[in-house]
C-alpha atoms as a PDB file:
ATOM      1  CA  UNK A   1      32.321 113.549  40.053  1.00  0.00           C
ATOM      2  CA  UNK A   2      34.499 112.345  37.127  1.00  0.00           C
ATOM      3  CA  UNK A   3      36.772 109.376  37.615  1.00  0.00           C
ATOM      4  CA  UNK A   4      40.120 108.967  35.827  1.00  0.00           C
ATOM      5  CA  UNK A   5      41.950 105.648  36.044  1.00  0.00           C
ATOM      6  CA  UNK A   6      45.696 105.794  35.542  1.00  0.00           C
ATOM      7  CA  UNK A   7      47.442 103.049  33.727  1.00  0.00           C
ATOM      8  CA  UNK A   8      51.255 103.075  33.407  1.00  0.00           C
ATOM      9  CA  UNK A   9      52.943 100.964  30.735  1.00  0.00           C
ATOM     10  CA  UNK A  10      56.505 100.050  31.506  1.00  0.00           C
ATOM     11  CA  UNK A  11      58.175  98.892  28.388  1.00  0.00           C
ATOM     12  CA  UNK A  12      61.883  98.591  29.040  1.00  0.00           C
ATOM     13  CA  UNK A  13      64.644  97.520  31.422  1.00  0.00           C
ATOM     14  CA  UNK A  14      65.654 101.214  31.978  1.00  0.00           C
ATOM     15  CA  UNK A  15      62.063 102.215  32.505  1.00  0.00           C
ATOM     16  CA  UNK A  16      61.599  99.495  35.196  1.00  0.00           C
ATOM     17  CA  UNK A  17      64.800 100.314  37.005  1.00  0.00           C
ATOM     18  CA  UNK A  18      64.659 104.130  36.791  1.00  0.00           C
ATOM     19  CA  UNK A  19      61.439 105.631  35.615  1.00  0.00           C
ATOM     20  CA  UNK A  20      58.843 103.386  37.445  1.00  0.00           C
ATOM     21  CA  UNK A  21      60.249 104.145  40.871  1.00  0.00           C
ATOM     22  CA  UNK A  22      60.408 107.861  39.949  1.00  0.00           C
ATOM     23  CA  UNK A  23      56.626 107.734  39.118  1.00  0.00           C
ATOM     24  CA  UNK A  24      55.870 105.814  42.203  1.00  0.00           C
ATOM     25  CA  UNK A  25      57.596 108.566  44.294  1.00  0.00           C
ATOM     26  CA  UNK A  26      55.479 111.161  42.629  1.00  0.00           C
ATOM     27  CA  UNK A  27      52.284 109.354  42.886  1.00  0.00           C
ATOM     28  CA  UNK A  28      52.934 108.453  46.511  1.00  0.00           C
ATOM     29  CA  UNK A  29      53.659 112.084  47.373  1.00  0.00           C
ATOM     30  CA  UNK A  30      50.365 113.197  45.814  1.00  0.00           C
ATOM     31  CA  UNK A  31      48.410 110.393  47.212  1.00  0.00           C
ATOM     32  CA  UNK A  32      47.297 109.154  43.750  1.00  0.00           C
ATOM     33  CA  UNK A  33      46.634 105.439  42.820  1.00  0.00           C
ATOM     34  CA  UNK A  34      47.746 103.920  39.586  1.00  0.00           C
ATOM     35  CA  UNK A  35      48.180 100.627  37.761  1.00  0.00           C
ATOM     36  CA  UNK A  36      51.741  99.706  36.706  1.00  0.00           C
ATOM     37  CA  UNK A  37      51.739  97.180  33.834  1.00  0.00           C
ATOM     38  CA  UNK A  38      55.181  95.565  33.328  1.00  0.00           C
ATOM     39  CA  UNK A  39      57.076  93.998  30.481  1.00  0.00           C
ATOM     40  CA  UNK A  40      58.563  90.881  32.222  1.00  0.00           C
ATOM     41  CA  UNK A  41      60.817  89.128  29.680  1.00  0.00           C
ATOM     42  CA  UNK A  42      63.871  90.298  27.639  1.00  0.00           C
ATOM     43  CA  UNK A  43      64.178  93.869  26.541  1.00  0.00           C
ATOM     44  CA  UNK A  44      64.616  93.841  22.758  1.00  0.00           C
ATOM     45  CA  UNK A  45      63.782  97.433  22.118  1.00  0.00           C
ATOM     46  CA  UNK A  46      66.400  97.690  19.392  1.00  0.00           C
ATOM     47  CA  UNK A  47      64.472  95.457  17.268  1.00  0.00           C
ATOM     48  CA  UNK A  48      61.681  97.983  16.840  1.00  0.00           C
ATOM     49  CA  UNK A  49      63.785  99.522  14.092  1.00  0.00           C
ATOM     50  CA  UNK A  50      61.705  97.540  11.756  1.00  0.00           C
ATOM     51  CA  UNK A  51      58.973 100.000  12.394  1.00  0.00           C
ATOM     52  CA  UNK A  52      60.961 102.733  10.531  1.00  0.00           C
ATOM     53  CA  UNK A  53      58.990 101.819   7.463  1.00  0.00           C
ATOM     54  CA  UNK A  54      55.676 102.299   9.142  1.00  0.00           C
ATOM     55  CA  UNK A  55      53.684 105.377   8.202  1.00  0.00           C
ATOM     56  CA  UNK A  56      54.075 107.982  10.862  1.00  0.00           C
ATOM     57  CA  UNK A  57      56.918 106.293  12.870  1.00  0.00           C
ATOM     58  CA  UNK A  58      59.648 108.701  11.679  1.00  0.00           C
ATOM     59  CA  UNK A  59      57.372 111.621  12.595  1.00  0.00           C
ATOM     60  CA  UNK A  60      57.107 110.225  16.167  1.00  0.00           C
ATOM     61  CA  UNK A  61      60.844 109.921  16.397  1.00  0.00           C
ATOM     62  CA  UNK A  62      61.274 113.489  15.435  1.00  0.00           C
ATOM     63  CA  UNK A  63      58.608 114.832  17.682  1.00  0.00           C
ATOM     64  CA  UNK A  64      59.528 112.815  20.875  1.00  0.00           C
ATOM     65  CA  UNK A  65      63.128 112.399  20.809  1.00  0.00           C
ATOM     66  CA  UNK A  66      63.238 108.620  21.127  1.00  0.00           C
ATOM     67  CA  UNK A  67      67.004 108.439  21.894  1.00  0.00           C
ATOM     68  CA  UNK A  68      66.618 111.059  24.614  1.00  0.00           C
ATOM     69  CA  UNK A  69      63.752 109.281  26.284  1.00  0.00           C
ATOM     70  CA  UNK A  70      64.840 105.672  25.989  1.00  0.00           C
ATOM     71  CA  UNK A  71      68.678 106.089  25.909  1.00  0.00           C
ATOM     72  CA  UNK A  72      71.100 104.765  23.152  1.00  0.00           C
ATOM     73  CA  UNK A  73      71.776 101.581  25.091  1.00  0.00           C
ATOM     74  CA  UNK A  74      68.170 100.634  25.180  1.00  0.00           C
ATOM     75  CA  UNK A  75      67.950 101.119  21.543  1.00  0.00           C
ATOM     76  CA  UNK A  76      70.688  98.609  20.947  1.00  0.00           C
ATOM     77  CA  UNK A  77      69.160  95.807  22.970  1.00  0.00           C
ATOM     78  CA  UNK A  78      68.307  92.914  20.915  1.00  0.00           C
ATOM     79  CA  UNK A  79      70.371  94.192  17.954  1.00  0.00           C
ATOM     80  CA  UNK A  80      74.023  94.985  18.978  1.00  0.00           C
ATOM     81  CA  UNK A  81      73.536  94.171  22.753  1.00  0.00           C
ATOM     82  CA  UNK A  82      71.889  91.187  24.476  1.00  0.00           C
ATOM     83  CA  UNK A  83      68.403  92.163  25.788  1.00  0.00           C
ATOM     84  CA  UNK A  84      68.483  92.029  29.693  1.00  0.00           C
ATOM     85  CA  UNK A  85      65.652  89.931  31.155  1.00  0.00           C
ATOM     86  CA  UNK A  86      63.622  92.545  32.926  1.00  0.00           C
ATOM     87  CA  UNK A  87      61.756  90.168  35.343  1.00  0.00           C
ATOM     88  CA  UNK A  88      64.787  88.373  36.518  1.00  0.00           C
ATOM     89  CA  UNK A  89      67.132  91.434  36.957  1.00  0.00           C
ATOM     90  CA  UNK A  90      64.406  93.865  38.298  1.00  0.00           C
ATOM     91  CA  UNK A  91      62.536  91.775  40.656  1.00  0.00           C
ATOM     92  CA  UNK A  92      63.389  94.031  43.631  1.00  0.00           C
ATOM     93  CA  UNK A  93      62.095  97.124  41.807  1.00  0.00           C
ATOM     94  CA  UNK A  94      58.959  95.320  40.744  1.00  0.00           C
ATOM     95  CA  UNK A  95      58.255  94.114  44.267  1.00  0.00           C
ATOM     96  CA  UNK A  96      58.844  97.516  45.679  1.00  0.00           C
ATOM     97  CA  UNK A  97      56.213  99.018  43.641  1.00  0.00           C
ATOM     98  CA  UNK A  98      53.697  96.537  44.788  1.00  0.00           C
ATOM     99  CA  UNK A  99      54.855  97.004  48.424  1.00  0.00           C
ATOM    100  CA  UNK A 100      54.101 100.757  48.092  1.00  0.00           C
ATOM    101  CA  UNK A 101      50.387  99.877  47.492  1.00  0.00           C
ATOM    102  CA  UNK A 102      50.250 100.251  43.799  1.00  0.00           C
ATOM    103  CA  UNK A 103      48.274  97.740  41.597  1.00  0.00           C
ATOM    104  CA  UNK A 104      50.699  95.697  39.385  1.00  0.00           C
ATOM    105  CA  UNK A 105      49.768  93.735  36.297  1.00  0.00           C
ATOM    106  CA  UNK A 106      51.020  92.253  32.968  1.00  0.00           C
ATOM    107  CA  UNK A 107      51.970  94.277  29.962  1.00  0.00           C
ATOM    108  CA  UNK A 108      53.620  91.671  28.098  1.00  0.00           C
ATOM    109  CA  UNK A 109      56.624  89.212  28.117  1.00  0.00           C
ATOM    110  CA  UNK A 110      58.657  90.475  25.173  1.00  0.00           C
ATOM    111  CA  UNK A 111      57.389  93.898  24.264  1.00  0.00           C
ATOM    112  CA  UNK A 112      58.733  94.117  20.607  1.00  0.00           C
ATOM    113  CA  UNK A 113      57.809  90.508  19.836  1.00  0.00           C
ATOM    114  CA  UNK A 114      54.169  90.997  21.070  1.00  0.00           C
ATOM    115  CA  UNK A 115      53.673  94.502  19.470  1.00  0.00           C
ATOM    116  CA  UNK A 116      55.087  93.410  16.098  1.00  0.00           C
ATOM    117  CA  UNK A 117      53.826  89.809  16.004  1.00  0.00           C
ATOM    118  CA  UNK A 118      50.368  89.464  17.829  1.00  0.00           C
ATOM    119  CA  UNK A 119      48.290  90.788  15.054  1.00  0.00           C
ATOM    120  CA  UNK A 120      48.879  87.878  12.793  1.00  0.00           C
ATOM    121  CA  UNK A 121      49.741  85.233  15.406  1.00  0.00           C
ATOM    122  CA  UNK A 122      48.202  81.975  15.923  1.00  0.00           C
ATOM    123  CA  UNK A 123      46.406  80.766  19.066  1.00  0.00           C
ATOM    124  CA  UNK A 124      49.390  78.698  20.347  1.00  0.00           C
ATOM    125  CA  UNK A 125      51.740  81.606  19.869  1.00  0.00           C
ATOM    126  CA  UNK A 126      49.474  83.972  21.686  1.00  0.00           C
ATOM    127  CA  UNK A 127      48.830  81.545  24.475  1.00  0.00           C
ATOM    128  CA  UNK A 128      52.541  80.947  24.960  1.00  0.00           C
ATOM    129  CA  UNK A 129      53.250  84.721  25.118  1.00  0.00           C
ATOM    130  CA  UNK A 130      50.541  85.341  27.727  1.00  0.00           C
ATOM    131  CA  UNK A 131      51.531  82.301  29.686  1.00  0.00           C
ATOM    132  CA  UNK A 132      55.201  83.320  29.781  1.00  0.00           C
ATOM    133  CA  UNK A 133      54.164  86.786  31.153  1.00  0.00           C
ATOM    134  CA  UNK A 134      51.657  85.291  33.661  1.00  0.00           C
ATOM    135  CA  UNK A 135      54.137  82.802  34.987  1.00  0.00           C
ATOM    136  CA  UNK A 136      56.949  85.267  35.334  1.00  0.00           C
ATOM    137  CA  UNK A 137      54.634  87.619  37.121  1.00  0.00           C
ATOM    138  CA  UNK A 138      53.498  84.858  39.515  1.00  0.00           C
ATOM    139  CA  UNK A 139      57.138  83.973  40.206  1.00  0.00           C
ATOM    140  CA  UNK A 140      58.045  87.613  41.119  1.00  0.00           C
ATOM    141  CA  UNK A 141      54.945  88.473  43.165  1.00  0.00           C
ATOM    142  CA  UNK A 142      54.017  85.034  44.517  1.00  0.00           C
ATOM    143  CA  UNK A 143      50.435  85.525  43.154  1.00  0.00           C
ATOM    144  CA  UNK A 144      48.876  85.386  39.661  1.00  0.00           C
ATOM    145  CA  UNK A 145      48.062  88.583  37.826  1.00  0.00           C
ATOM    146  CA  UNK A 146      44.523  89.743  37.407  1.00  0.00           C
ATOM    147  CA  UNK A 147      45.019  92.614  35.006  1.00  0.00           C
ATOM    148  CA  UNK A 148      46.488  92.657  31.463  1.00  0.00           C
ATOM    149  CA  UNK A 149      47.108  95.643  29.213  1.00  0.00           C
ATOM    150  CA  UNK A 150      48.366  94.641  25.816  1.00  0.00           C
ATOM    151  CA  UNK A 151      51.771  96.211  24.500  1.00  0.00           C
ATOM    152  CA  UNK A 152      51.166  98.862  21.928  1.00  0.00           C
ATOM    153  CA  UNK A 153      47.371  98.280  22.084  1.00  0.00           C
ATOM    154  CA  UNK A 154      47.870  95.251  19.858  1.00  0.00           C
ATOM    155  CA  UNK A 155      45.674  92.105  20.048  1.00  0.00           C
ATOM    156  CA  UNK A 156      44.204  89.333  17.893  1.00  0.00           C
ATOM    157  CA  UNK A 157      40.962  87.597  18.084  1.00  0.00           C
ATOM    158  CA  UNK A 158      42.435  84.950  20.421  1.00  0.00           C
ATOM    159  CA  UNK A 159      43.368  87.325  23.167  1.00  0.00           C
ATOM    160  CA  UNK A 160      40.097  88.074  24.906  1.00  0.00           C
ATOM    161  CA  UNK A 161      39.180  84.319  25.433  1.00  0.00           C
ATOM    162  CA  UNK A 162      42.716  83.519  26.485  1.00  0.00           C
ATOM    163  CA  UNK A 163      42.734  86.278  29.092  1.00  0.00           C
ATOM    164  CA  UNK A 164      39.715  84.666  30.822  1.00  0.00           C
ATOM    165  CA  UNK A 165      41.277  81.221  30.547  1.00  0.00           C
ATOM    166  CA  UNK A 166      44.505  82.377  32.156  1.00  0.00           C
ATOM    167  CA  UNK A 167      42.879  84.001  35.051  1.00  0.00           C
ATOM    168  CA  UNK A 168      42.785  87.678  34.129  1.00  0.00           C
ATOM    169  CA  UNK A 169      39.735  89.385  35.545  1.00  0.00           C
ATOM    170  CA  UNK A 170      39.907  92.722  33.544  1.00  0.00           C
ATOM    171  CA  UNK A 171      41.986  94.145  30.696  1.00  0.00           C
ATOM    172  CA  UNK A 172      43.023  97.349  29.090  1.00  0.00           C
ATOM    173  CA  UNK A 173      44.074  96.275  25.648  1.00  0.00           C
ATOM    174  CA  UNK A 174      42.284  98.751  23.462  1.00  0.00           C
ATOM    175  CA  UNK A 175      41.423 102.305  22.723  1.00  0.00           C
ATOM    176  CA  UNK A 176      37.854 103.399  22.934  1.00  0.00           C
ATOM    177  CA  UNK A 177      35.045 105.321  24.532  1.00  0.00           C
ATOM    178  CA  UNK A 178      34.132 103.371  27.623  1.00  0.00           C
ATOM    179  CA  UNK A 179      34.089  99.860  29.260  1.00  0.00           C
ATOM    180  CA  UNK A 180      32.750  97.005  27.236  1.00  0.00           C
ATOM    181  CA  UNK A 181      32.643  93.205  26.824  1.00  0.00           C
ATOM    182  CA  UNK A 182      34.225  91.936  23.615  1.00  0.00           C
ATOM    183  CA  UNK A 183      31.773  90.602  21.102  1.00  0.00           C
ATOM    184  CA  UNK A 184      31.809  89.100  17.668  1.00  0.00           C
ATOM    185  CA  UNK A 185      34.802  86.812  17.146  1.00  0.00           C
ATOM    186  CA  UNK A 186      35.602  87.432  20.728  1.00  0.00           C
ATOM    187  CA  UNK A 187      32.214  86.150  21.945  1.00  0.00           C
ATOM    188  CA  UNK A 188      33.836  83.618  24.288  1.00  0.00           C
ATOM    189  CA  UNK A 189      35.350  86.488  26.162  1.00  0.00           C
ATOM    190  CA  UNK A 190      34.485  86.803  29.879  1.00  0.00           C
ATOM    191  CA  UNK A 191      36.990  89.680  30.707  1.00  0.00           C
ATOM    192  CA  UNK A 192      35.712  93.219  30.505  1.00  0.00           C
ATOM    193  CA  UNK A 193      37.761  95.750  28.476  1.00  0.00           C
ATOM    194  CA  UNK A 194      38.666  99.132  30.094  1.00  0.00           C
ATOM    195  CA  UNK A 195      40.004 100.973  27.089  1.00  0.00           C
ATOM    196  CA  UNK A 196      42.268 103.963  27.078  1.00  0.00           C
ATOM    197  CA  UNK A 197      39.907 106.858  26.256  1.00  0.00           C
ATOM    198  CA  UNK A 198      42.176 109.890  26.434  1.00  0.00           C
ATOM    199  CA  UNK A 199      45.137 110.701  24.004  1.00  0.00           C
ATOM    200  CA  UNK A 200      48.538 110.160  25.623  1.00  0.00           C
ATOM    201  CA  UNK A 201      51.071 113.027  26.057  1.00  0.00           C
ATOM    202  CA  UNK A 202      53.214 111.958  23.403  1.00  0.00           C
ATOM    203  CA  UNK A 203      50.424 111.671  20.945  1.00  0.00           C
ATOM    204  CA  UNK A 204      49.528 115.373  21.522  1.00  0.00           C
ATOM    205  CA  UNK A 205      52.966 116.726  20.970  1.00  0.00           C
ATOM    206  CA  UNK A 206      53.392 118.305  17.581  1.00  0.00           C
ATOM    207  CA  UNK A 207      49.813 117.826  16.350  1.00  0.00           C
ATOM    208  CA  UNK A 208      48.941 120.477  13.739  1.00  0.00           C
ATOM    209  CA  UNK A 209      45.589 121.212  15.229  1.00  0.00           C
ATOM    210  CA  UNK A 210      47.069 121.900  18.693  1.00  0.00           C
ATOM    211  CA  UNK A 211      49.777 124.269  17.755  1.00  0.00           C
ATOM    212  CA  UNK A 212      50.281 126.751  20.640  1.00  0.00           C
ATOM    213  CA  UNK A 213      48.348 124.534  22.969  1.00  0.00           C
ATOM    214  CA  UNK A 214      50.209 122.633  25.782  1.00  0.00           C
ATOM    215  CA  UNK A 215      49.287 118.963  25.968  1.00  0.00           C
ATOM    216  CA  UNK A 216      48.542 119.175  29.555  1.00  0.00           C
ATOM    217  CA  UNK A 217      46.144 122.138  29.065  1.00  0.00           C
ATOM    218  CA  UNK A 218      44.383 120.212  26.293  1.00  0.00           C
ATOM    219  CA  UNK A 219      43.861 117.130  28.524  1.00  0.00           C
ATOM    220  CA  UNK A 220      42.541 119.337  31.408  1.00  0.00           C
ATOM    221  CA  UNK A 221      40.123 120.986  28.947  1.00  0.00           C
ATOM    222  CA  UNK A 222      39.050 117.561  27.516  1.00  0.00           C
ATOM    223  CA  UNK A 223      38.207 116.255  30.979  1.00  0.00           C
ATOM    224  CA  UNK A 224      36.463 119.289  32.266  1.00  0.00           C
ATOM    225  CA  UNK A 225      33.352 119.381  30.037  1.00  0.00           C
ATOM    226  CA  UNK A 226      29.894 120.293  31.301  1.00  0.00           C
ATOM    227  CA  UNK A 227      29.078 116.600  31.509  1.00  0.00           C
ATOM    228  CA  UNK A 228      32.311 114.992  32.756  1.00  0.00           C
ATOM    229  CA  UNK A 229      32.681 111.351  32.215  1.00  0.00           C
ATOM    230  CA  UNK A 230      34.996 108.521  33.452  1.00  0.00           C
ATOM    231  CA  UNK A 231      38.284 107.940  31.501  1.00  0.00           C
ATOM    232  CA  UNK A 232      41.330 105.764  31.366  1.00  0.00           C
ATOM    233  CA  UNK A 233      44.548 107.610  30.893  1.00  0.00           C
ATOM    234  CA  UNK A 234      47.686 105.733  29.717  1.00  0.00           C
ATOM    235  CA  UNK A 235      51.181 106.990  30.387  1.00  0.00           C
ATOM    236  CA  UNK A 236      54.513 105.455  29.652  1.00  0.00           C
ATOM    237  CA  UNK A 237      57.095 105.213  32.402  1.00  0.00           C
ATOM    238  CA  UNK A 238      59.899 105.993  30.038  1.00  0.00           C
ATOM    239  CA  UNK A 239      58.212 109.421  29.057  1.00  0.00           C
ATOM    240  CA  UNK A 240      56.167 110.611  32.081  1.00  0.00           C
ATOM    241  CA  UNK A 241      58.734 109.113  34.425  1.00  0.00           C
ATOM    242  CA  UNK A 242      61.498 110.810  32.601  1.00  0.00           C
ATOM    243  CA  UNK A 243      61.550 114.125  30.665  1.00  0.00           C
ATOM    244  CA  UNK A 244      57.694 114.492  30.923  1.00  0.00           C
ATOM    245  CA  UNK A 245      57.669 114.208  34.687  1.00  0.00           C
ATOM    246  CA  UNK A 246      57.052 117.822  35.419  1.00  0.00           C
ATOM    247  CA  UNK A 247      54.257 117.866  32.851  1.00  0.00           C
ATOM    248  CA  UNK A 248      52.654 114.843  34.373  1.00  0.00           C
ATOM    249  CA  UNK A 249      52.840 116.381  37.816  1.00  0.00           C
ATOM    250  CA  UNK A 250      51.080 119.493  36.586  1.00  0.00           C
ATOM    251  CA  UNK A 251      48.440 117.323  34.966  1.00  0.00           C
ATOM    252  CA  UNK A 252      47.868 115.411  38.225  1.00  0.00           C
ATOM    253  CA  UNK A 253      47.704 118.529  40.335  1.00  0.00           C
ATOM    254  CA  UNK A 254      45.294 120.152  37.786  1.00  0.00           C
ATOM    255  CA  UNK A 255      42.875 117.097  38.007  1.00  0.00           C
ATOM    256  CA  UNK A 256      43.065 117.099  41.769  1.00  0.00           C
ATOM    257  CA  UNK A 257      42.307 120.863  41.954  1.00  0.00           C
ATOM    258  CA  UNK A 258      39.215 120.189  39.713  1.00  0.00           C
ATOM    259  CA  UNK A 259      37.929 117.536  41.887  1.00  0.00           C
ATOM    260  CA  UNK A 260      38.623 114.676  39.591  1.00  0.00           C
ATOM    261  CA  UNK A 261      38.793 111.343  41.381  1.00  0.00           C
ATOM    262  CA  UNK A 262      42.075 109.533  40.446  1.00  0.00           C
ATOM    263  CA  UNK A 263      42.146 105.754  40.834  1.00  0.00           C
ATOM    264  CA  UNK A 264      43.672 102.616  39.306  1.00  0.00           C
ATOM    265  CA  UNK A 265      42.300 100.027  37.013  1.00  0.00           C
ATOM    266  CA  UNK A 266      41.282  97.842  40.086  1.00  0.00           C
ATOM    267  CA  UNK A 267      39.124 100.835  41.465  1.00  0.00           C
ATOM    268  CA  UNK A 268      37.532 101.486  38.092  1.00  0.00           C
ATOM    269  CA  UNK A 269      36.729  97.899  37.533  1.00  0.00           C
ATOM    270  CA  UNK A 270      35.218  97.598  40.950  1.00  0.00           C
ATOM    271  CA  UNK A 271      32.449 100.106  40.337  1.00  0.00           C
ATOM    272  CA  UNK A 272      31.357  98.520  37.078  1.00  0.00           C
ATOM    273  CA  UNK A 273      28.308  96.316  36.609  1.00  0.00           C
ATOM    274  CA  UNK A 274      29.794  93.904  34.309  1.00  0.00           C
ATOM    275  CA  UNK A 275      26.347  92.365  33.217  1.00  0.00           C
ATOM    276  CA  UNK A 276      25.294  95.733  31.893  1.00  0.00           C
ATOM    277  CA  UNK A 277      28.288  96.619  29.776  1.00  0.00           C
ATOM    278  CA  UNK A 278      27.745  96.909  26.121  1.00  0.00           C
ATOM    279  CA  UNK A 279      29.115  94.244  23.822  1.00  0.00           C
ATOM    280  CA  UNK A 280      31.483  95.684  21.258  1.00  0.00           C
ATOM    281  CA  UNK A 281      33.705  94.283  18.723  1.00  0.00           C
ATOM    282  CA  UNK A 282      37.441  94.940  18.626  1.00  0.00           C
ATOM    283  CA  UNK A 283      38.653  96.358  15.299  1.00  0.00           C
ATOM    284  CA  UNK A 284      41.878  97.655  13.830  1.00  0.00           C
ATOM    285  CA  UNK A 285      42.125 101.370  13.209  1.00  0.00           C
ATOM    286  CA  UNK A 286      44.336 104.478  13.659  1.00  0.00           C
ATOM    287  CA  UNK A 287      44.702 107.078  16.460  1.00  0.00           C
ATOM    288  CA  UNK A 288      45.896 110.592  15.627  1.00  0.00           C
ATOM    289  CA  UNK A 289      49.488 111.068  16.831  1.00  0.00           C
ATOM    290  CA  UNK A 290      50.398 107.355  16.907  1.00  0.00           C
ATOM    291  CA  UNK A 291      51.721 105.337  14.066  1.00  0.00           C
ATOM    292  CA  UNK A 292      50.344 102.167  12.772  1.00  0.00           C
ATOM    293  CA  UNK A 293      46.967 100.515  13.571  1.00  0.00           C
ATOM    294  CA  UNK A 294      45.827  99.790  17.024  1.00  0.00           C
ATOM    295  CA  UNK A 295      43.025  97.697  18.566  1.00  0.00           C
ATOM    296  CA  UNK A 296      39.980  99.853  18.801  1.00  0.00           C
ATOM    297  CA  UNK A 297      36.542  99.466  20.432  1.00  0.00           C
ATOM    298  CA  UNK A 298      34.077  99.220  17.447  1.00  0.00           C
ATOM    299  CA  UNK A 299      32.087 102.156  18.849  1.00  0.00           C
ATOM    300  CA  UNK A 300      35.283 104.396  18.751  1.00  0.00           C
ATOM    301  CA  UNK A 301      34.421 108.021  17.940  1.00  0.00           C
ATOM    302  CA  UNK A 302      37.245 110.264  16.921  1.00  0.00           C
END
């Protein structure tokens, strides 16, 4: 039976307060586990305007209605409005997600700062950002985090070793084909990578090769092959917990009807034999439907 682990990236203050609880309601109603990864510091979403010069970014804005999904106020945080501190102002919402039985973990401290800065950052900078996120998580949940999923699938060669040093047991920082141990420059790593293996809903919208095909139908077809395999599916609270909520519910029900076992990253990691995982490098590359370069498993096959 195929297994699909659900990873929910929560990027913003609004997403934490409104969208994550909405997703938790849906998942609870359907009896589906998932891992919520939270941004825990200030919401500086407005500073992402610098990405306007990145190839493909304007196309994404047109396809996915960024203002509609995130809200105008969110797009002003860190530019014309002070960025609210998510961990301090949303601790009740964060704790409630955990109380409902969902796995919770670290996405980042400052989402925009990590996504735009980590690629060229030093070891001290990277250590500081991960430590800030870990410590904020520990303050909120009264226990240290065990799972990290890098914001925007952005890492540098310091990240894998630091994850082990800071107490993370598994991570989902990359895009790829299946679980692996980081190798090469990341040879000191002890934390297995559980890469996102499926396209996200927003990456499928507007793709020229999928005209006339609903993103949900495409995902159901991709995961229903003659030789089904395990996957990690990433969703974003601001999208699937907002305008895409009906589509996400249809996707979940479709998987359930097909006998797919839905789980969280904890459940996925628990059934792995870490000693037998392949060693793969982490390289920079592109993914169709998403702007910029991402951290990819070196065995990535498009």
